[in-house]
Rosetta silent file (secondary structure, phi, psi, omega in degrees, C-alpha in Angstrom):
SEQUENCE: XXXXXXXXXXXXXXXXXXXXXXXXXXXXXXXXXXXXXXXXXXXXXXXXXXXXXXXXXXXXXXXXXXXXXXXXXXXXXXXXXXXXXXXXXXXXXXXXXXXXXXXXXXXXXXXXXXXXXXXXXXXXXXXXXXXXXXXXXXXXXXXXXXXXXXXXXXXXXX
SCORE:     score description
SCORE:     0.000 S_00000001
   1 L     0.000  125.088  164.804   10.526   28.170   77.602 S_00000001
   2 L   -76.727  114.949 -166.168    9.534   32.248   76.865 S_00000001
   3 L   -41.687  179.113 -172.223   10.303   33.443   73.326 S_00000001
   4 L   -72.987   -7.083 -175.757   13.117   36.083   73.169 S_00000001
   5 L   -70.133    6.163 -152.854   10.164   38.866   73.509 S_00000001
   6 H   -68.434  -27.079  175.340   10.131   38.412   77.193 S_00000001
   7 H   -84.399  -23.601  136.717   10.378   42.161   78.268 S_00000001
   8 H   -36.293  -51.748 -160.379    7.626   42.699   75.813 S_00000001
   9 H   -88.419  -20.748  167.589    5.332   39.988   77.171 S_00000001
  10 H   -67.067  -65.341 -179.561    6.034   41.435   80.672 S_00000001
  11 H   -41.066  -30.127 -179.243    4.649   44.843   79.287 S_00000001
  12 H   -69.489  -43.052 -157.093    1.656   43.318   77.386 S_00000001
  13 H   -52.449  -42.910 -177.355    0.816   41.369   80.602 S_00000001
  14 H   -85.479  -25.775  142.574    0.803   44.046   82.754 S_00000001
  15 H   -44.786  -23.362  173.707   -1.398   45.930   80.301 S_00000001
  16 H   -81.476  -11.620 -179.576   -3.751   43.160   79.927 S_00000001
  17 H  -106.393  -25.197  158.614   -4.492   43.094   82.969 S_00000001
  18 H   -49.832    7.395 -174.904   -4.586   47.278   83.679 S_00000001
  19 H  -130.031  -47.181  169.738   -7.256   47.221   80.843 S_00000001
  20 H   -56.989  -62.813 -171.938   -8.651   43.742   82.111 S_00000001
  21 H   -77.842  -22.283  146.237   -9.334   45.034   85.484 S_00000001
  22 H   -55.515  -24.334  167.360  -10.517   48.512   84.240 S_00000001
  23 H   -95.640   10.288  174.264  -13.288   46.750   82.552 S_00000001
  24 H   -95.850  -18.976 -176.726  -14.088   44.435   85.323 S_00000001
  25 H   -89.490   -5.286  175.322  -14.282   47.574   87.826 S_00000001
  26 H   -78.932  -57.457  172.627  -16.097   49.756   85.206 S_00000001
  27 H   -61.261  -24.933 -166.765  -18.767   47.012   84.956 S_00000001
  28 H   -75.672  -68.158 -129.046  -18.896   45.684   88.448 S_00000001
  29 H  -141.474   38.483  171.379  -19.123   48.778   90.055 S_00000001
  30 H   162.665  -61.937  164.117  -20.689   51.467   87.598 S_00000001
  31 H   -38.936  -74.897 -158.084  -22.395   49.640   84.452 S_00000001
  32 H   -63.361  -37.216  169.662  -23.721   46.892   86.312 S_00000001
  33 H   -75.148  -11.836 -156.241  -25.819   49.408   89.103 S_00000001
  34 H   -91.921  -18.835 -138.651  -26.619   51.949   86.061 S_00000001
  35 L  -121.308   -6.321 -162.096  -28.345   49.016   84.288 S_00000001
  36 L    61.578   27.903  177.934  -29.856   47.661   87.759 S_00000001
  37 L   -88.487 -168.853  175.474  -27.974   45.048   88.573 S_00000001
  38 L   -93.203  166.761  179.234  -25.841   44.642   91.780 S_00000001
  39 L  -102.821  140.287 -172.822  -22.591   46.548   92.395 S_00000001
  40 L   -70.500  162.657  179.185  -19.029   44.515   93.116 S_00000001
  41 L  -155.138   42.158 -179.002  -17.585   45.497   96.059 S_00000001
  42 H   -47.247  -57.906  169.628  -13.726   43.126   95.464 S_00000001
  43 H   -40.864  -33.615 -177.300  -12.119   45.774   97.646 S_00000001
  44 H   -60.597  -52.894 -165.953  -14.530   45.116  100.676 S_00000001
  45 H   -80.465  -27.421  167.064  -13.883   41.167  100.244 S_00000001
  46 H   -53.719  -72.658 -174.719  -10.015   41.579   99.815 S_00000001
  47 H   -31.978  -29.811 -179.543  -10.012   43.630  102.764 S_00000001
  48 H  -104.172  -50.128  161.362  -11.587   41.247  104.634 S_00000001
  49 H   -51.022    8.467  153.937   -9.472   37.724  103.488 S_00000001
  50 H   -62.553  -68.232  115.501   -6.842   40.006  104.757 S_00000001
  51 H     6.613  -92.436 -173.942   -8.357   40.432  107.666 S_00000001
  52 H   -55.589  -56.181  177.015   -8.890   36.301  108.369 S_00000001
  53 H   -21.653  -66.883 -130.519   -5.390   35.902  106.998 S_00000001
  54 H  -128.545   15.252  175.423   -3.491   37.880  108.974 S_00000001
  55 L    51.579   30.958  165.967   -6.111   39.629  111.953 S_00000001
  56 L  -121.549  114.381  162.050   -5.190   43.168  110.755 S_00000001
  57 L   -62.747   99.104 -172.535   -8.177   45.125  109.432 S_00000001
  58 L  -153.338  104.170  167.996   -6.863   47.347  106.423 S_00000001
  59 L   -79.612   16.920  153.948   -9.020   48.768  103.210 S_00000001
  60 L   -70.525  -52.142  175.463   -5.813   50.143  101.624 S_00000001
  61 H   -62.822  -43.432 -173.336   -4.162   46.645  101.600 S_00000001
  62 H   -81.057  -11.284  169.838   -7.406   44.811  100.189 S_00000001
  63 H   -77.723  -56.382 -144.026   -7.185   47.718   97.264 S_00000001
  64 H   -88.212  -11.092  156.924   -3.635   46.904   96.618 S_00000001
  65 H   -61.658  -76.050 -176.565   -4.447   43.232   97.252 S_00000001
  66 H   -53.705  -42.570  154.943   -7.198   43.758   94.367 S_00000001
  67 H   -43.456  -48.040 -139.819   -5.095   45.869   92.125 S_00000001
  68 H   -87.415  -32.277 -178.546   -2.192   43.864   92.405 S_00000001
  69 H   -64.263  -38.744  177.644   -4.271   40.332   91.699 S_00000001
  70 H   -77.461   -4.411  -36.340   -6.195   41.836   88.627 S_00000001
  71 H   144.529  -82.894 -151.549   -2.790   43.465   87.596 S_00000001
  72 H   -99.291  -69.589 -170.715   -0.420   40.895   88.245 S_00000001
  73 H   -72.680  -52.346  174.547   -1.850   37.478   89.308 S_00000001
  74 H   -65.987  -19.425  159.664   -4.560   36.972   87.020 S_00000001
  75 H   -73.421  -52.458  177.357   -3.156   37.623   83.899 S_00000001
  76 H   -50.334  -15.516  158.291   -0.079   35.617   84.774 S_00000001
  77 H   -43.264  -61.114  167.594   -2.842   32.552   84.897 S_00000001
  78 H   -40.202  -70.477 -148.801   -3.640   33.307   81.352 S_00000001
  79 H   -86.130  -27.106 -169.475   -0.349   33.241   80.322 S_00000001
  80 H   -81.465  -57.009 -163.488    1.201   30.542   82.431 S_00000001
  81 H  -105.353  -78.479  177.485   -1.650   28.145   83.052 S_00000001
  82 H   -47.633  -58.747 -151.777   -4.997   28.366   81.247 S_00000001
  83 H  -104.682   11.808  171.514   -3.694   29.185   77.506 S_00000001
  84 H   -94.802  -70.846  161.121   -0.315   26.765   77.730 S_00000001
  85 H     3.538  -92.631  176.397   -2.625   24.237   79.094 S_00000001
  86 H   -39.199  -26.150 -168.124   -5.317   24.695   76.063 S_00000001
  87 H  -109.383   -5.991  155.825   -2.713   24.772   73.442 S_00000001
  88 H   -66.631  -38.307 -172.270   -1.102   21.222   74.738 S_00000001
  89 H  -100.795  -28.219  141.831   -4.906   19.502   74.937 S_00000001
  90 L  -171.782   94.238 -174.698   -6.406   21.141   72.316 S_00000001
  91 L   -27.136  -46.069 -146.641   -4.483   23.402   69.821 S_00000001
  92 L   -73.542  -48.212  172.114   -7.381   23.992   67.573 S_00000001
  93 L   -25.404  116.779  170.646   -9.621   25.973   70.305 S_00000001
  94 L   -72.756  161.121 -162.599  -10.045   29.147   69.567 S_00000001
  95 H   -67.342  -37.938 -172.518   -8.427   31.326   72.223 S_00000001
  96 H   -62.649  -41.905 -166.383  -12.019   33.374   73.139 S_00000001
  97 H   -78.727  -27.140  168.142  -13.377   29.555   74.216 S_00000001
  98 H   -72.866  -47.707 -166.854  -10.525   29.482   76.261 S_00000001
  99 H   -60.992  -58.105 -165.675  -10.571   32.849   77.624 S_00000001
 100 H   -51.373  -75.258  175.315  -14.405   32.318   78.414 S_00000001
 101 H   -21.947  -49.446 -161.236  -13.663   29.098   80.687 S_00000001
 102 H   -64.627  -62.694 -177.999  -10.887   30.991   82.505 S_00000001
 103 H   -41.636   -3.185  178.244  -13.370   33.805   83.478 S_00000001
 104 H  -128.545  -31.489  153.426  -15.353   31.365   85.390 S_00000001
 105 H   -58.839  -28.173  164.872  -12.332   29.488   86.727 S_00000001
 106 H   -69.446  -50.819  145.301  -11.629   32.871   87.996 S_00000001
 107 H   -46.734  -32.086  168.839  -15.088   33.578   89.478 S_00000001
 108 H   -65.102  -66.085 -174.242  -14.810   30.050   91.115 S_00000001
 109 H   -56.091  -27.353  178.325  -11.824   30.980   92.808 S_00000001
 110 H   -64.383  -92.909  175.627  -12.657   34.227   93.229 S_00000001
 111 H   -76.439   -7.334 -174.128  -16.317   33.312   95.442 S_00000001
 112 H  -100.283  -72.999 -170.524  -16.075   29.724   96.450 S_00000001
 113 H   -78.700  -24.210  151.614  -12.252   29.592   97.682 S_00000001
 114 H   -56.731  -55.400  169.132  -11.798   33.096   98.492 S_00000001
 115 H   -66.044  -35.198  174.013  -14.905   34.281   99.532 S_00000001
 116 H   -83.959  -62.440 -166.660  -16.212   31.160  100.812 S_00000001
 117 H   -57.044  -55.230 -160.078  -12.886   28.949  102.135 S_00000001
 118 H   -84.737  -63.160 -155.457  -10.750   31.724  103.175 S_00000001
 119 L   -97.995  -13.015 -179.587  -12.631   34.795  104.439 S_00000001
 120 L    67.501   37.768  152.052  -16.324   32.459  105.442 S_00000001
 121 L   -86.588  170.032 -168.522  -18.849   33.903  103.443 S_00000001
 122 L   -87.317  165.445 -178.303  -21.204   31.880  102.066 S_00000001
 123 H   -41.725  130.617 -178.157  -20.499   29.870   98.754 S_00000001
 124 H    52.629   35.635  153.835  -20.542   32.223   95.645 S_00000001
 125 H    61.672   26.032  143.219  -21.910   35.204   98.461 S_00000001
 126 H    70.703   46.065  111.635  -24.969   32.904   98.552 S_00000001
 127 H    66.342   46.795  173.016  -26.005   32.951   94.845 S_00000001
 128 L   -98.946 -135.450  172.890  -27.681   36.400   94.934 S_00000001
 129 H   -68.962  -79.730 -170.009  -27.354   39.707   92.630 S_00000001
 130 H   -43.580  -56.326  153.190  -23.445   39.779   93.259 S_00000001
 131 H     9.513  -97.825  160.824  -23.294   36.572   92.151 S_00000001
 132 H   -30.703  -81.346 -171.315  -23.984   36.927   88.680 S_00000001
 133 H   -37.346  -29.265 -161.089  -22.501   40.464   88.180 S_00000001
 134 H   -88.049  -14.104 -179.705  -19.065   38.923   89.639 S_00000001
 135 H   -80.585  -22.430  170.775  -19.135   35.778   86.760 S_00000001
 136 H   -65.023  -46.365 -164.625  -19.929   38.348   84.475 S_00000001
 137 H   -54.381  -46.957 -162.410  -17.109   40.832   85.346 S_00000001
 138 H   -62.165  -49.680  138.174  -14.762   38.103   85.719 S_00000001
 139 H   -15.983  -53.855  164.136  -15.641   36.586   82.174 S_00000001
 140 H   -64.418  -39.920  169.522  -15.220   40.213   80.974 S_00000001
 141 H   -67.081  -24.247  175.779  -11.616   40.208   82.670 S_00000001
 142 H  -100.350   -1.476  167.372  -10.417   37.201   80.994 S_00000001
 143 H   -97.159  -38.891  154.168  -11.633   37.729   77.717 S_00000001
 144 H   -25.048  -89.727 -166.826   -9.887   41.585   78.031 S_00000001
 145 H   -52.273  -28.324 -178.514   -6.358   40.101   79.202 S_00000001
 146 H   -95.534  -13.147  160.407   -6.420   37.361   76.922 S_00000001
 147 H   -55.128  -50.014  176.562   -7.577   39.557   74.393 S_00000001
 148 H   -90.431   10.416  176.378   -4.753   41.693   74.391 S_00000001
 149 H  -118.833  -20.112  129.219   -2.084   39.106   75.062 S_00000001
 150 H   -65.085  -27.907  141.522   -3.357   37.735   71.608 S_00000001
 151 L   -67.455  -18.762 -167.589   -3.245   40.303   69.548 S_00000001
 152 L  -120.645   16.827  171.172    0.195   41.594   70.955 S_00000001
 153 L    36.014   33.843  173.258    1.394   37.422   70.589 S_00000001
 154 L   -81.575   55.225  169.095    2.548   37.232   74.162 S_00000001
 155 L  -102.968  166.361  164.235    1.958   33.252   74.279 S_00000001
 156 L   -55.146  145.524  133.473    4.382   30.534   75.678 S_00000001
 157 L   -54.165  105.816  162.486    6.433   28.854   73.392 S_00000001
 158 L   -50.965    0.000    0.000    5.276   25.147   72.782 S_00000001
């Protein structure tokens, strides 16, 4: 059950994750080349499980695919799965220990079953430069969205 806040916790959510995915595309894709690392490229790889999906070649739809998942789908994870989860199995956990785990269940899913299962690249894009930058970014997106959906007390009811 969702406390009585629920058109609140729909606004924090979709802020946590408009703030979450500005700091995974600020780092990915400007920090992370300024600093000489590799640069993300999630729109290319949407664009292309699109592609495999559904045979239609379209980089507008893999942006609004990427928007809508950093946005939409990945915060509702947070809030749904990952931090209801943690506070049934072990209440005590601070929420950042959670958040950090999720960022790398999110990078799994992210390069193994997307990149790899769905669209046939190789596992984790073949454990190069991208690699790294995308567990980092993703790590940065889930401690963002879960950041803000703890301070603004958007959790599940227990």
């Amino acid at each position: 059950m969702i406390e009585q806040k629920s058109e609140s916790h729909i606004f924090t959510i979709l802020a946590a994750g408009a703030l979450a995915t500005l700091a995974f595309d600020s780092y990915g894709q400007a920090i992370s080349p300024l600093i000489g690392m590799s640069k993300l490229a999630p729109v290319p790889l949407a664009t292309q499980t699109i592609q495999v999906l559904t045979g239609f070649r379209s980089p507008e739809l893999g942006y609004l695919l990427h928007v809508i998942t950093g946005l939409i789908f990945y915060p509702l994870g947070w809030y749904l799965i990952a931090r209801p989860i943690q506070q049934k199995l072990m209440p005590a956990l601070p929420w950042i220990v959670t958040a950090l785990a999720y960022g790398v269940v999110l990078w799994v899913f992210a390069l193994y079953i997307m990149a790899h299962l769905v669209a046939g690249n190789p596992p984790f894009l073949g454990f190069t430069g991208i690699t790294w930058v995308a567990l980092i970014g993703h790590v940065l997106f889930a401690v963002v969205a879960a950041w803000i959906m703890e301070t603004r007390e958007a959790v599940m009811v227990r």
